[in-house]
């Protein structure tokens, strides 16, 4: 009879395992209607048939100083380290979800001693049990000792795939957390590079302002000499003096911005403020900039935020399937076995002290169906929201890449025009200064030429800085710097 029960138990367990494997091994995937179809041409309108991956940050940034700062930031930045810990938390949740499909096996060891009162049911019953015909080693001792050791097993057969879907949801969320960390990595690298290039641009602005200040002081000295000779008035002297004071004020403002930028870089590196080493502006202009060719639309599939949104959608689909499976009955199998005796000498004696039990049960929700239906409706609503977020993220990503790519093209053209404009203004300043010395023109022409030239030079620096920032943002928008393992 016992052997027949064991055979039936093994048969039920085998069928349950096979059914659970067949119904729960396939992960939910995005359908054609759910996956956002991107344009089949690249940003420039050309046909996009090849899959191109952007270079990583160590190939994109050619400056060795900046590379060193990036490595330090990735090792020390506190926000990035917190995102790494969130990945560890998601990995632990995945491990916990995997454990739901495994049997619960517990080891128990126990010992107790109990003395029953002589005028109690247990005390009288034990004394009556110890009859002379019973073997002496089977007499119940007083006090009563109970020694037990054994294993117990409980396993819920995943017939409808509920536990499998929970594991799939946890796996998708773990992958989403990995993508979130890659996004944080990409943002950190881009922010650091932007700050670094801002500092380089501020150095160039300082150089331009100091040159303009030297020219203003020279014009001020010349105007004072001409006034002594009666060729100019105090008005001209005051105008050049005021210009020199204005340039000194701009230099102080530029110095303040440079200090704030250096401290911001130190904060991104996770260290205290220090003097930041950097390249010169002319070296920055000579650096090669990748991503000069067309940008395929399918590169958006490498964006961490798009992939994270897709993983969240997959997780929400698994949650909905798991919620629906909660309507169906569940099969729970259990077993336990071990050794139990009240005598240490007989504790591990087999089969006399061997104990075991087998059990199987089916439970189905009756009064909780309303609660389960509410959970299912919530899961379906969450899935629809995740689908909308995925489409929103992908559309915003494509628009961002298009805007940044067009902006880099525009800024490159503006740089070429501004270089020609600066050359023309420089000639105007030289001619106006020479004619002022010869008293052919007044001081207002010189001031006007110098103002236009200074504005043109500062605008040139700003445009170059903005061009570099747009390239960095485009690099980040295409998933650059996020790492592909």
Tab-separated table of C-alpha atoms in Angstrom:
chain	number	residue	atom	x	y	z
A	1	UNK	CA	0.000	0.000	0.000
A	2	UNK	CA	2.810	2.418	0.938
A	3	UNK	CA	4.739	1.612	-2.247
A	4	UNK	CA	1.610	2.298	-4.307
A	5	UNK	CA	1.201	5.730	-2.657
A	6	UNK	CA	4.816	6.548	-3.386
A	7	UNK	CA	4.399	5.562	-7.049
A	8	UNK	CA	1.298	7.723	-7.395
A	9	UNK	CA	3.111	10.644	-5.769
A	10	UNK	CA	6.029	10.324	-8.210
A	11	UNK	CA	3.616	10.081	-11.145
A	12	UNK	CA	1.729	13.249	-10.149
A	13	UNK	CA	4.966	15.130	-9.506
A	14	UNK	CA	6.381	14.120	-12.909
A	15	UNK	CA	3.254	15.234	-14.773
A	16	UNK	CA	3.261	18.522	-12.879
A	17	UNK	CA	6.912	19.198	-13.751
A	18	UNK	CA	6.383	18.490	-17.448
A	19	UNK	CA	3.267	20.681	-17.623
A	20	UNK	CA	4.943	23.511	-15.753
A	21	UNK	CA	7.927	23.401	-18.114
A	22	UNK	CA	5.743	23.396	-21.225
A	23	UNK	CA	3.546	26.287	-20.068
A	24	UNK	CA	6.101	28.480	-18.312
A	25	UNK	CA	9.316	28.305	-20.324
A	26	UNK	CA	8.379	30.810	-23.010
A	27	UNK	CA	8.820	34.457	-22.053
A	28	UNK	CA	6.334	37.072	-23.253
A	29	UNK	CA	7.591	39.055	-26.210
A	30	UNK	CA	6.582	42.277	-27.913
A	31	UNK	CA	4.210	41.811	-30.814
A	32	UNK	CA	4.387	43.691	-34.075
A	33	UNK	CA	1.668	46.058	-32.946
A	34	UNK	CA	3.441	46.816	-29.682
A	35	UNK	CA	6.923	47.421	-31.058
A	36	UNK	CA	7.295	50.942	-32.415
A	37	UNK	CA	8.247	50.897	-36.099
A	38	UNK	CA	10.963	53.481	-36.755
A	39	UNK	CA	11.482	55.061	-40.197
A	40	UNK	CA	13.365	52.833	-42.623
A	41	UNK	CA	15.672	55.665	-43.689
A	42	UNK	CA	18.360	57.369	-41.682
A	43	UNK	CA	18.314	60.937	-40.426
A	44	UNK	CA	19.643	62.261	-43.743
A	45	UNK	CA	16.991	60.394	-45.722
A	46	UNK	CA	19.239	57.654	-47.093
A	47	UNK	CA	18.235	54.015	-46.980
A	48	UNK	CA	19.278	52.291	-43.762
A	49	UNK	CA	20.096	48.647	-44.424
A	50	UNK	CA	23.124	48.117	-42.195
A	51	UNK	CA	23.311	48.016	-38.424
A	52	UNK	CA	25.946	50.418	-37.137
A	53	UNK	CA	27.013	50.806	-33.524
A	54	UNK	CA	28.476	54.060	-32.185
A	55	UNK	CA	31.936	54.009	-30.695
A	56	UNK	CA	32.337	53.850	-26.938
A	57	UNK	CA	33.465	56.837	-24.902
A	58	UNK	CA	37.168	55.936	-24.861
A	59	UNK	CA	37.187	56.043	-28.675
A	60	UNK	CA	34.899	59.071	-28.974
A	61	UNK	CA	36.954	61.339	-26.698
A	62	UNK	CA	40.458	61.758	-28.090
A	63	UNK	CA	41.746	63.856	-25.182
A	64	UNK	CA	43.742	61.705	-22.749
A	65	UNK	CA	43.132	64.173	-19.894
A	66	UNK	CA	39.370	63.882	-20.292
A	67	UNK	CA	39.625	60.092	-20.484
A	68	UNK	CA	41.348	60.027	-17.133
A	69	UNK	CA	38.629	62.179	-15.607
A	70	UNK	CA	35.930	59.882	-17.005
A	71	UNK	CA	37.578	56.830	-15.461
A	72	UNK	CA	37.762	58.607	-12.108
A	73	UNK	CA	34.106	59.647	-12.320
A	74	UNK	CA	32.956	56.116	-13.121
A	75	UNK	CA	34.832	54.849	-10.072
A	76	UNK	CA	33.929	57.588	-7.572
A	77	UNK	CA	30.689	59.333	-8.592
A	78	UNK	CA	28.170	58.737	-5.824
A	79	UNK	CA	25.028	58.862	-7.976
A	80	UNK	CA	26.463	56.290	-10.372
A	81	UNK	CA	27.450	54.006	-7.504
A	82	UNK	CA	23.889	54.223	-6.170
A	83	UNK	CA	22.563	53.106	-9.554
A	84	UNK	CA	24.931	50.130	-9.411
A	85	UNK	CA	23.450	49.186	-6.053
A	86	UNK	CA	19.976	49.308	-7.565
A	87	UNK	CA	21.130	46.718	-10.095
A	88	UNK	CA	22.286	44.515	-7.218
A	89	UNK	CA	18.860	44.898	-5.610
A	90	UNK	CA	17.124	43.863	-8.842
A	91	UNK	CA	19.452	40.881	-9.185
A	92	UNK	CA	18.529	39.778	-5.669
A	93	UNK	CA	14.841	40.096	-6.551
A	94	UNK	CA	15.439	37.908	-9.602
A	95	UNK	CA	17.171	35.288	-7.459
A	96	UNK	CA	14.217	35.356	-5.077
A	97	UNK	CA	11.769	34.916	-7.961
A	98	UNK	CA	13.740	31.940	-9.282
A	99	UNK	CA	13.526	30.354	-5.858
A	100	UNK	CA	9.719	30.389	-6.022
A	101	UNK	CA	9.790	27.566	-8.588
A	102	UNK	CA	12.066	25.372	-6.483
A	103	UNK	CA	10.810	23.105	-3.707
A	104	UNK	CA	10.975	24.435	-0.168
A	105	UNK	CA	13.252	22.051	1.728
A	106	UNK	CA	13.714	22.542	5.473
A	107	UNK	CA	15.932	20.675	7.894
A	108	UNK	CA	14.672	20.443	11.456
A	109	UNK	CA	16.410	19.110	14.554
A	110	UNK	CA	14.617	19.128	17.880
A	111	UNK	CA	14.791	17.727	21.395
A	112	UNK	CA	12.381	18.146	24.285
A	113	UNK	CA	11.641	16.710	27.717
A	114	UNK	CA	8.142	16.791	29.220
A	115	UNK	CA	6.793	15.509	32.523
A	116	UNK	CA	3.076	14.951	32.680
A	117	UNK	CA	1.171	15.193	35.951
A	118	UNK	CA	0.125	11.886	37.494
A	119	UNK	CA	-3.475	13.088	37.740
A	120	UNK	CA	-3.773	14.082	34.056
A	121	UNK	CA	-4.982	12.225	31.021
A	122	UNK	CA	-1.502	12.069	29.499
A	123	UNK	CA	0.114	10.947	32.742
A	124	UNK	CA	-2.425	8.176	33.377
A	125	UNK	CA	-2.394	7.129	29.720
A	126	UNK	CA	1.394	6.807	29.616
A	127	UNK	CA	1.467	4.714	32.790
A	128	UNK	CA	-1.229	2.420	31.438
A	129	UNK	CA	0.663	2.051	28.141
A	130	UNK	CA	3.796	0.686	29.828
A	131	UNK	CA	2.328	-2.805	30.350
A	132	UNK	CA	4.652	-5.730	31.246
A	133	UNK	CA	3.994	-7.399	27.884
A	134	UNK	CA	5.527	-4.392	26.086
A	135	UNK	CA	9.266	-4.537	25.469
A	136	UNK	CA	11.200	-2.534	28.027
A	137	UNK	CA	12.997	-0.377	25.413
A	138	UNK	CA	9.582	0.741	24.141
A	139	UNK	CA	8.270	1.922	27.516
A	140	UNK	CA	7.412	5.633	27.575
A	141	UNK	CA	9.899	7.293	29.925
A	142	UNK	CA	8.938	9.709	32.690
A	143	UNK	CA	9.792	12.501	32.041
A	144	UNK	CA	8.973	11.972	28.377
A	145	UNK	CA	11.832	12.733	25.950
A	146	UNK	CA	11.295	13.480	22.267
A	147	UNK	CA	14.264	13.512	19.849
A	148	UNK	CA	13.579	14.302	16.178
A	149	UNK	CA	15.553	15.074	13.021
A	150	UNK	CA	14.207	15.228	9.494
A	151	UNK	CA	13.654	16.971	6.189
A	152	UNK	CA	10.404	18.476	4.964
A	153	UNK	CA	9.553	19.383	1.381
A	154	UNK	CA	6.821	21.564	-0.068
A	155	UNK	CA	6.474	22.350	-3.753
A	156	UNK	CA	3.791	24.180	-5.706
A	157	UNK	CA	3.510	22.785	-9.211
A	158	UNK	CA	3.578	25.680	-11.654
A	159	UNK	CA	0.836	24.234	-13.827
A	160	UNK	CA	-0.528	27.527	-15.143
A	161	UNK	CA	2.809	29.344	-15.351
A	162	UNK	CA	2.143	31.839	-12.541
A	163	UNK	CA	5.529	31.359	-10.898
A	164	UNK	CA	7.269	31.334	-14.282
A	165	UNK	CA	5.682	34.640	-15.181
A	166	UNK	CA	6.797	36.129	-11.888
A	167	UNK	CA	10.340	35.028	-12.641
A	168	UNK	CA	10.115	36.485	-16.156
A	169	UNK	CA	8.888	39.795	-14.739
A	170	UNK	CA	11.756	39.879	-12.250
A	171	UNK	CA	14.254	39.068	-15.012
A	172	UNK	CA	12.871	41.840	-17.225
A	173	UNK	CA	13.058	44.344	-14.375
A	174	UNK	CA	16.609	43.297	-13.632
A	175	UNK	CA	17.482	43.951	-17.280
A	176	UNK	CA	15.668	47.297	-17.044
A	177	UNK	CA	17.780	48.214	-14.005
A	178	UNK	CA	20.913	47.306	-15.964
A	179	UNK	CA	19.773	49.599	-18.772
A	180	UNK	CA	19.029	52.337	-16.226
A	181	UNK	CA	22.589	52.025	-14.958
A	182	UNK	CA	23.907	52.252	-18.500
A	183	UNK	CA	21.826	55.379	-18.980
A	184	UNK	CA	23.257	56.836	-15.766
A	185	UNK	CA	26.740	55.982	-17.027
A	186	UNK	CA	26.081	57.689	-20.345
A	187	UNK	CA	24.641	60.794	-18.661
A	188	UNK	CA	27.588	61.024	-16.262
A	189	UNK	CA	30.126	60.833	-19.082
A	190	UNK	CA	28.248	63.416	-21.155
A	191	UNK	CA	27.845	65.834	-18.225
A	192	UNK	CA	31.534	65.574	-17.379
A	193	UNK	CA	32.616	66.141	-20.994
A	194	UNK	CA	30.280	69.123	-21.365
A	195	UNK	CA	31.681	70.723	-18.211
A	196	UNK	CA	35.214	70.046	-19.402
A	197	UNK	CA	34.614	71.687	-22.786
A	198	UNK	CA	32.910	74.618	-21.049
A	199	UNK	CA	36.105	75.119	-19.053
A	200	UNK	CA	38.189	75.046	-22.236
A	201	UNK	CA	35.845	77.614	-23.794
A	202	UNK	CA	36.084	79.845	-20.717
A	203	UNK	CA	39.877	79.781	-21.086
A	204	UNK	CA	39.486	80.977	-24.667
A	205	UNK	CA	37.025	83.676	-23.599
A	206	UNK	CA	39.567	84.866	-21.060
A	207	UNK	CA	42.213	85.028	-23.784
A	208	UNK	CA	39.917	87.047	-26.047
A	209	UNK	CA	38.908	89.426	-23.234
A	210	UNK	CA	42.510	90.008	-22.198
A	211	UNK	CA	43.413	90.845	-25.775
A	212	UNK	CA	40.521	93.282	-25.994
A	213	UNK	CA	41.505	94.810	-22.629
A	214	UNK	CA	45.081	95.351	-23.792
A	215	UNK	CA	43.776	97.022	-26.961
A	216	UNK	CA	41.394	99.225	-24.928
A	217	UNK	CA	44.187	100.326	-22.591
A	218	UNK	CA	46.410	101.107	-25.560
A	219	UNK	CA	43.608	103.172	-27.137
A	220	UNK	CA	43.047	104.913	-23.801
A	221	UNK	CA	46.725	105.905	-23.560
A	222	UNK	CA	46.727	107.084	-27.175
A	223	UNK	CA	43.577	109.144	-26.663
A	224	UNK	CA	45.103	110.842	-23.622
A	225	UNK	CA	48.159	111.845	-25.692
A	226	UNK	CA	45.952	113.135	-28.494
A	227	UNK	CA	43.936	115.146	-25.964
A	228	UNK	CA	47.100	116.797	-24.700
A	229	UNK	CA	47.858	117.807	-28.272
A	230	UNK	CA	44.311	119.103	-28.701
A	231	UNK	CA	43.405	116.482	-31.296
A	232	UNK	CA	40.798	114.709	-29.097
A	233	UNK	CA	38.376	115.568	-26.326
A	234	UNK	CA	37.799	114.269	-22.798
A	235	UNK	CA	34.764	112.428	-24.159
A	236	UNK	CA	36.983	110.121	-26.188
A	237	UNK	CA	39.265	109.549	-23.195
A	238	UNK	CA	36.324	108.613	-20.960
A	239	UNK	CA	34.847	106.295	-23.574
A	240	UNK	CA	38.018	104.223	-23.861
A	241	UNK	CA	38.480	104.292	-20.080
A	242	UNK	CA	34.928	103.012	-19.557
A	243	UNK	CA	35.526	100.266	-22.104
A	244	UNK	CA	38.621	99.097	-20.232
A	245	UNK	CA	36.659	98.981	-16.971
A	246	UNK	CA	33.860	96.994	-18.640
A	247	UNK	CA	36.329	94.431	-19.964
A	248	UNK	CA	37.917	94.049	-16.530
A	249	UNK	CA	34.444	93.335	-15.105
A	250	UNK	CA	33.825	90.694	-17.770
A	251	UNK	CA	37.157	89.093	-16.935
A	252	UNK	CA	36.163	88.831	-13.274
A	253	UNK	CA	32.849	87.264	-14.272
A	254	UNK	CA	34.642	84.803	-16.548
A	255	UNK	CA	37.019	83.901	-13.714
A	256	UNK	CA	34.063	83.217	-11.416
A	257	UNK	CA	32.409	80.948	-14.015
A	258	UNK	CA	35.663	79.059	-14.522
A	259	UNK	CA	35.958	78.432	-10.785
A	260	UNK	CA	32.365	77.215	-10.564
A	261	UNK	CA	32.926	74.902	-13.525
A	262	UNK	CA	36.062	73.448	-11.956
A	263	UNK	CA	34.192	72.759	-8.735
A	264	UNK	CA	31.333	71.162	-10.693
A	265	UNK	CA	33.839	68.856	-12.417
A	266	UNK	CA	35.327	67.890	-9.054
A	267	UNK	CA	31.831	67.096	-7.772
A	268	UNK	CA	31.185	64.831	-10.765
A	269	UNK	CA	34.497	63.092	-10.066
A	270	UNK	CA	33.475	62.543	-6.446
A	271	UNK	CA	36.495	64.441	-5.079
A	272	UNK	CA	37.162	67.777	-3.411
A	273	UNK	CA	37.828	70.841	-5.641
A	274	UNK	CA	41.193	70.934	-7.373
A	275	UNK	CA	42.855	72.684	-10.299
A	276	UNK	CA	41.536	70.940	-13.384
A	277	UNK	CA	44.038	70.263	-16.149
A	278	UNK	CA	42.662	70.702	-19.661
A	279	UNK	CA	43.600	71.073	-23.299
A	280	UNK	CA	43.675	74.405	-25.125
A	281	UNK	CA	40.875	75.729	-27.308
A	282	UNK	CA	42.988	75.342	-30.452
A	283	UNK	CA	43.663	71.695	-29.583
A	284	UNK	CA	39.942	71.179	-29.114
A	285	UNK	CA	39.233	72.548	-32.591
A	286	UNK	CA	41.745	70.118	-34.121
A	287	UNK	CA	40.318	67.019	-32.440
A	288	UNK	CA	38.475	64.610	-34.765
A	289	UNK	CA	34.775	64.285	-33.974
A	290	UNK	CA	33.099	60.926	-34.741
A	291	UNK	CA	29.525	60.539	-36.018
A	292	UNK	CA	30.131	62.796	-38.996
A	293	UNK	CA	28.318	60.380	-41.316
A	294	UNK	CA	24.600	59.655	-41.479
A	295	UNK	CA	22.858	58.428	-38.346
A	296	UNK	CA	20.767	55.268	-38.890
A	297	UNK	CA	17.423	55.265	-37.132
A	298	UNK	CA	17.933	51.716	-35.866
A	299	UNK	CA	20.724	52.992	-33.635
A	300	UNK	CA	17.925	54.017	-31.282
A	301	UNK	CA	17.634	50.359	-30.303
A	302	UNK	CA	20.921	50.853	-28.430
A	303	UNK	CA	19.556	53.641	-26.252
A	304	UNK	CA	19.389	52.453	-22.638
A	305	UNK	CA	16.160	54.337	-21.914
A	306	UNK	CA	14.384	52.759	-24.907
A	307	UNK	CA	15.589	49.301	-23.958
A	308	UNK	CA	14.639	49.878	-20.314
A	309	UNK	CA	11.129	50.931	-21.370
A	310	UNK	CA	10.874	47.802	-23.504
A	311	UNK	CA	11.948	45.619	-20.582
A	312	UNK	CA	9.373	47.291	-18.338
A	313	UNK	CA	6.719	46.490	-20.939
A	314	UNK	CA	7.827	42.850	-21.016
A	315	UNK	CA	7.683	42.750	-17.217
A	316	UNK	CA	4.174	44.231	-17.174
A	317	UNK	CA	2.996	41.599	-19.665
A	318	UNK	CA	4.420	38.862	-17.442
A	319	UNK	CA	2.668	40.427	-14.439
A	320	UNK	CA	-0.657	40.375	-16.285
A	321	UNK	CA	-0.237	36.712	-17.234
A	322	UNK	CA	0.697	35.820	-13.649
A	323	UNK	CA	-2.360	37.690	-12.344
A	324	UNK	CA	-4.614	35.780	-14.731
A	325	UNK	CA	-3.087	32.461	-13.654
A	326	UNK	CA	-4.127	33.220	-10.062
A	327	UNK	CA	-7.745	32.401	-11.051
A	328	UNK	CA	-6.877	28.725	-11.596
A	329	UNK	CA	-6.378	25.990	-8.963
A	330	UNK	CA	-2.906	25.277	-7.663
A	331	UNK	CA	-1.399	21.878	-6.925
A	332	UNK	CA	0.802	21.666	-3.832
A	333	UNK	CA	2.922	18.594	-3.169
A	334	UNK	CA	4.534	17.912	0.188
A	335	UNK	CA	6.616	15.296	1.916
A	336	UNK	CA	8.668	14.913	5.069
A	337	UNK	CA	10.850	12.234	6.569
A	338	UNK	CA	13.397	11.632	9.274
A	339	UNK	CA	14.079	9.876	12.560
A	340	UNK	CA	12.056	10.229	15.759
A	341	UNK	CA	12.560	8.479	19.121
A	342	UNK	CA	12.542	9.098	22.862
A	343	UNK	CA	15.787	7.196	23.401
A	344	UNK	CA	19.147	8.404	22.128
A	345	UNK	CA	20.267	4.854	21.534
A	346	UNK	CA	17.269	4.183	19.303
A	347	UNK	CA	17.267	7.574	17.546
A	348	UNK	CA	18.830	6.547	14.229
A	349	UNK	CA	17.735	2.942	14.258
A	350	UNK	CA	16.108	2.083	10.906
A	351	UNK	CA	13.424	1.286	10.073
A	352	UNK	CA	12.139	1.302	13.683
A	353	UNK	CA	12.702	5.069	14.216
A	354	UNK	CA	12.097	6.105	10.600
A	355	UNK	CA	9.080	8.375	10.005
A	356	UNK	CA	7.704	9.950	6.808
A	357	UNK	CA	4.565	11.325	5.247
A	358	UNK	CA	3.460	12.238	1.715
A	359	UNK	CA	0.749	14.726	0.799
A	360	UNK	CA	-0.789	16.383	-2.240
A	361	UNK	CA	-3.535	18.984	-2.384
A	362	UNK	CA	-5.371	21.208	-4.843
A	363	UNK	CA	-6.597	24.641	-3.777
A	364	UNK	CA	-8.802	27.001	-5.766
A	365	UNK	CA	-9.870	30.538	-4.863
A	366	UNK	CA	-13.597	31.019	-4.196
A	367	UNK	CA	-14.210	34.038	-2.022
A	368	UNK	CA	-11.003	35.825	-3.220
A	369	UNK	CA	-11.976	35.906	-6.898
A	370	UNK	CA	-13.060	39.540	-6.605
A	371	UNK	CA	-9.697	40.483	-5.157
A	372	UNK	CA	-7.848	38.478	-7.800
A	373	UNK	CA	-9.916	40.069	-10.585
A	374	UNK	CA	-9.042	43.516	-9.244
A	375	UNK	CA	-5.350	42.566	-9.255
A	376	UNK	CA	-5.708	41.320	-12.834
A	377	UNK	CA	-7.372	44.553	-13.967
A	378	UNK	CA	-4.605	46.520	-12.252
A	379	UNK	CA	-1.953	44.444	-14.021
A	380	UNK	CA	-3.612	44.977	-17.413
A	381	UNK	CA	-3.832	48.732	-16.819
A	382	UNK	CA	-0.160	48.745	-15.831
A	383	UNK	CA	0.663	46.902	-19.067
A	384	UNK	CA	-1.187	49.474	-21.166
A	385	UNK	CA	0.625	52.294	-19.350
A	386	UNK	CA	3.982	50.567	-19.940
A	387	UNK	CA	3.175	50.246	-23.647
A	388	UNK	CA	2.368	53.950	-23.840
A	389	UNK	CA	5.606	54.839	-21.998
A	390	UNK	CA	7.605	52.646	-24.374
A	391	UNK	CA	6.136	54.356	-27.456
A	392	UNK	CA	6.609	57.774	-25.852
A	393	UNK	CA	10.251	57.036	-24.976
A	394	UNK	CA	11.090	55.695	-28.445
A	395	UNK	CA	9.399	58.614	-30.216
A	396	UNK	CA	11.109	61.168	-27.970
A	397	UNK	CA	14.441	59.423	-28.550
A	398	UNK	CA	14.076	59.573	-32.322
A	399	UNK	CA	13.058	63.234	-32.195
A	400	UNK	CA	15.987	64.053	-29.910
A	401	UNK	CA	18.477	62.407	-32.262
A	402	UNK	CA	16.985	64.208	-35.265
A	403	UNK	CA	17.097	67.603	-33.505
A	404	UNK	CA	20.667	67.127	-32.316
A	405	UNK	CA	21.898	65.915	-35.693
A	406	UNK	CA	20.344	68.876	-37.481
A	407	UNK	CA	21.725	71.218	-34.823
A	408	UNK	CA	25.282	69.930	-35.287
A	409	UNK	CA	25.029	70.508	-39.033
A	410	UNK	CA	23.756	74.037	-38.454
A	411	UNK	CA	26.441	74.837	-35.888
A	412	UNK	CA	29.182	73.547	-38.193
A	413	UNK	CA	27.984	75.926	-40.908
A	414	UNK	CA	27.743	78.806	-38.415
A	415	UNK	CA	31.336	78.173	-37.284
A	416	UNK	CA	32.599	78.578	-40.848
A	417	UNK	CA	30.646	81.808	-41.307
A	418	UNK	CA	31.736	83.187	-37.940
A	419	UNK	CA	35.410	82.522	-38.747
A	420	UNK	CA	35.109	84.605	-41.920
A	421	UNK	CA	33.187	87.295	-40.038
A	422	UNK	CA	35.901	87.509	-37.351
A	423	UNK	CA	38.596	87.955	-40.001
A	424	UNK	CA	36.616	90.805	-41.540
A	425	UNK	CA	36.122	92.483	-38.132
A	426	UNK	CA	39.826	92.106	-37.351
A	427	UNK	CA	40.724	93.958	-40.546
A	428	UNK	CA	38.203	96.643	-39.630
A	429	UNK	CA	39.804	97.131	-36.230
A	430	UNK	CA	43.290	97.352	-37.730
A	431	UNK	CA	42.180	99.862	-40.355
A	432	UNK	CA	40.146	101.938	-37.897
A	433	UNK	CA	43.034	102.073	-35.424
A	434	UNK	CA	45.487	103.173	-38.089
A	435	UNK	CA	43.138	105.844	-39.434
A	436	UNK	CA	42.472	107.060	-35.889
A	437	UNK	CA	46.194	107.549	-35.364
A	438	UNK	CA	46.221	109.641	-38.520
A	439	UNK	CA	43.086	111.493	-37.330
A	440	UNK	CA	41.157	110.440	-40.439
A	441	UNK	CA	38.334	108.942	-38.302
A	442	UNK	CA	37.010	109.640	-34.839
A	443	UNK	CA	37.118	107.478	-31.733
A	444	UNK	CA	33.534	106.297	-32.235
A	445	UNK	CA	34.545	104.339	-35.372
A	446	UNK	CA	37.341	102.662	-33.439
A	447	UNK	CA	35.054	101.795	-30.523
A	448	UNK	CA	32.412	100.431	-32.842
A	449	UNK	CA	34.910	98.267	-34.754
A	450	UNK	CA	36.422	96.891	-31.546
A	451	UNK	CA	32.992	96.133	-30.057
A	452	UNK	CA	31.897	94.220	-33.156
A	453	UNK	CA	35.156	92.312	-33.286
A	454	UNK	CA	34.944	91.375	-29.601
A	455	UNK	CA	31.333	90.248	-29.938
A	456	UNK	CA	32.239	88.204	-33.014
A	457	UNK	CA	35.123	86.469	-31.217
A	458	UNK	CA	33.026	85.674	-28.148
A	459	UNK	CA	30.183	84.385	-30.333
A	460	UNK	CA	32.680	82.182	-32.162
A	461	UNK	CA	33.801	80.651	-28.874
A	462	UNK	CA	30.189	80.094	-27.818
A	463	UNK	CA	29.259	78.478	-31.131
A	464	UNK	CA	32.235	76.120	-30.999
A	465	UNK	CA	31.367	75.222	-27.407
A	466	UNK	CA	27.735	74.621	-28.373
A	467	UNK	CA	28.850	72.513	-31.347
A	468	UNK	CA	30.958	70.313	-29.067
A	469	UNK	CA	28.089	69.984	-26.590
A	470	UNK	CA	25.670	69.031	-29.366
A	471	UNK	CA	28.086	66.336	-30.528
A	472	UNK	CA	28.361	64.984	-26.988
A	473	UNK	CA	24.589	64.996	-26.552
A	474	UNK	CA	24.151	63.265	-29.917
A	475	UNK	CA	26.727	60.687	-28.874
A	476	UNK	CA	24.755	60.101	-25.680
A	477	UNK	CA	21.390	60.114	-27.479
A	478	UNK	CA	22.583	57.253	-29.680
A	479	UNK	CA	23.511	55.160	-26.644
A	480	UNK	CA	27.188	56.078	-26.699
A	481	UNK	CA	29.110	55.692	-23.461
A	482	UNK	CA	26.536	53.288	-22.040
A	483	UNK	CA	28.644	50.194	-22.651
A	484	UNK	CA	27.733	47.091	-24.605
A	485	UNK	CA	28.779	43.830	-22.990
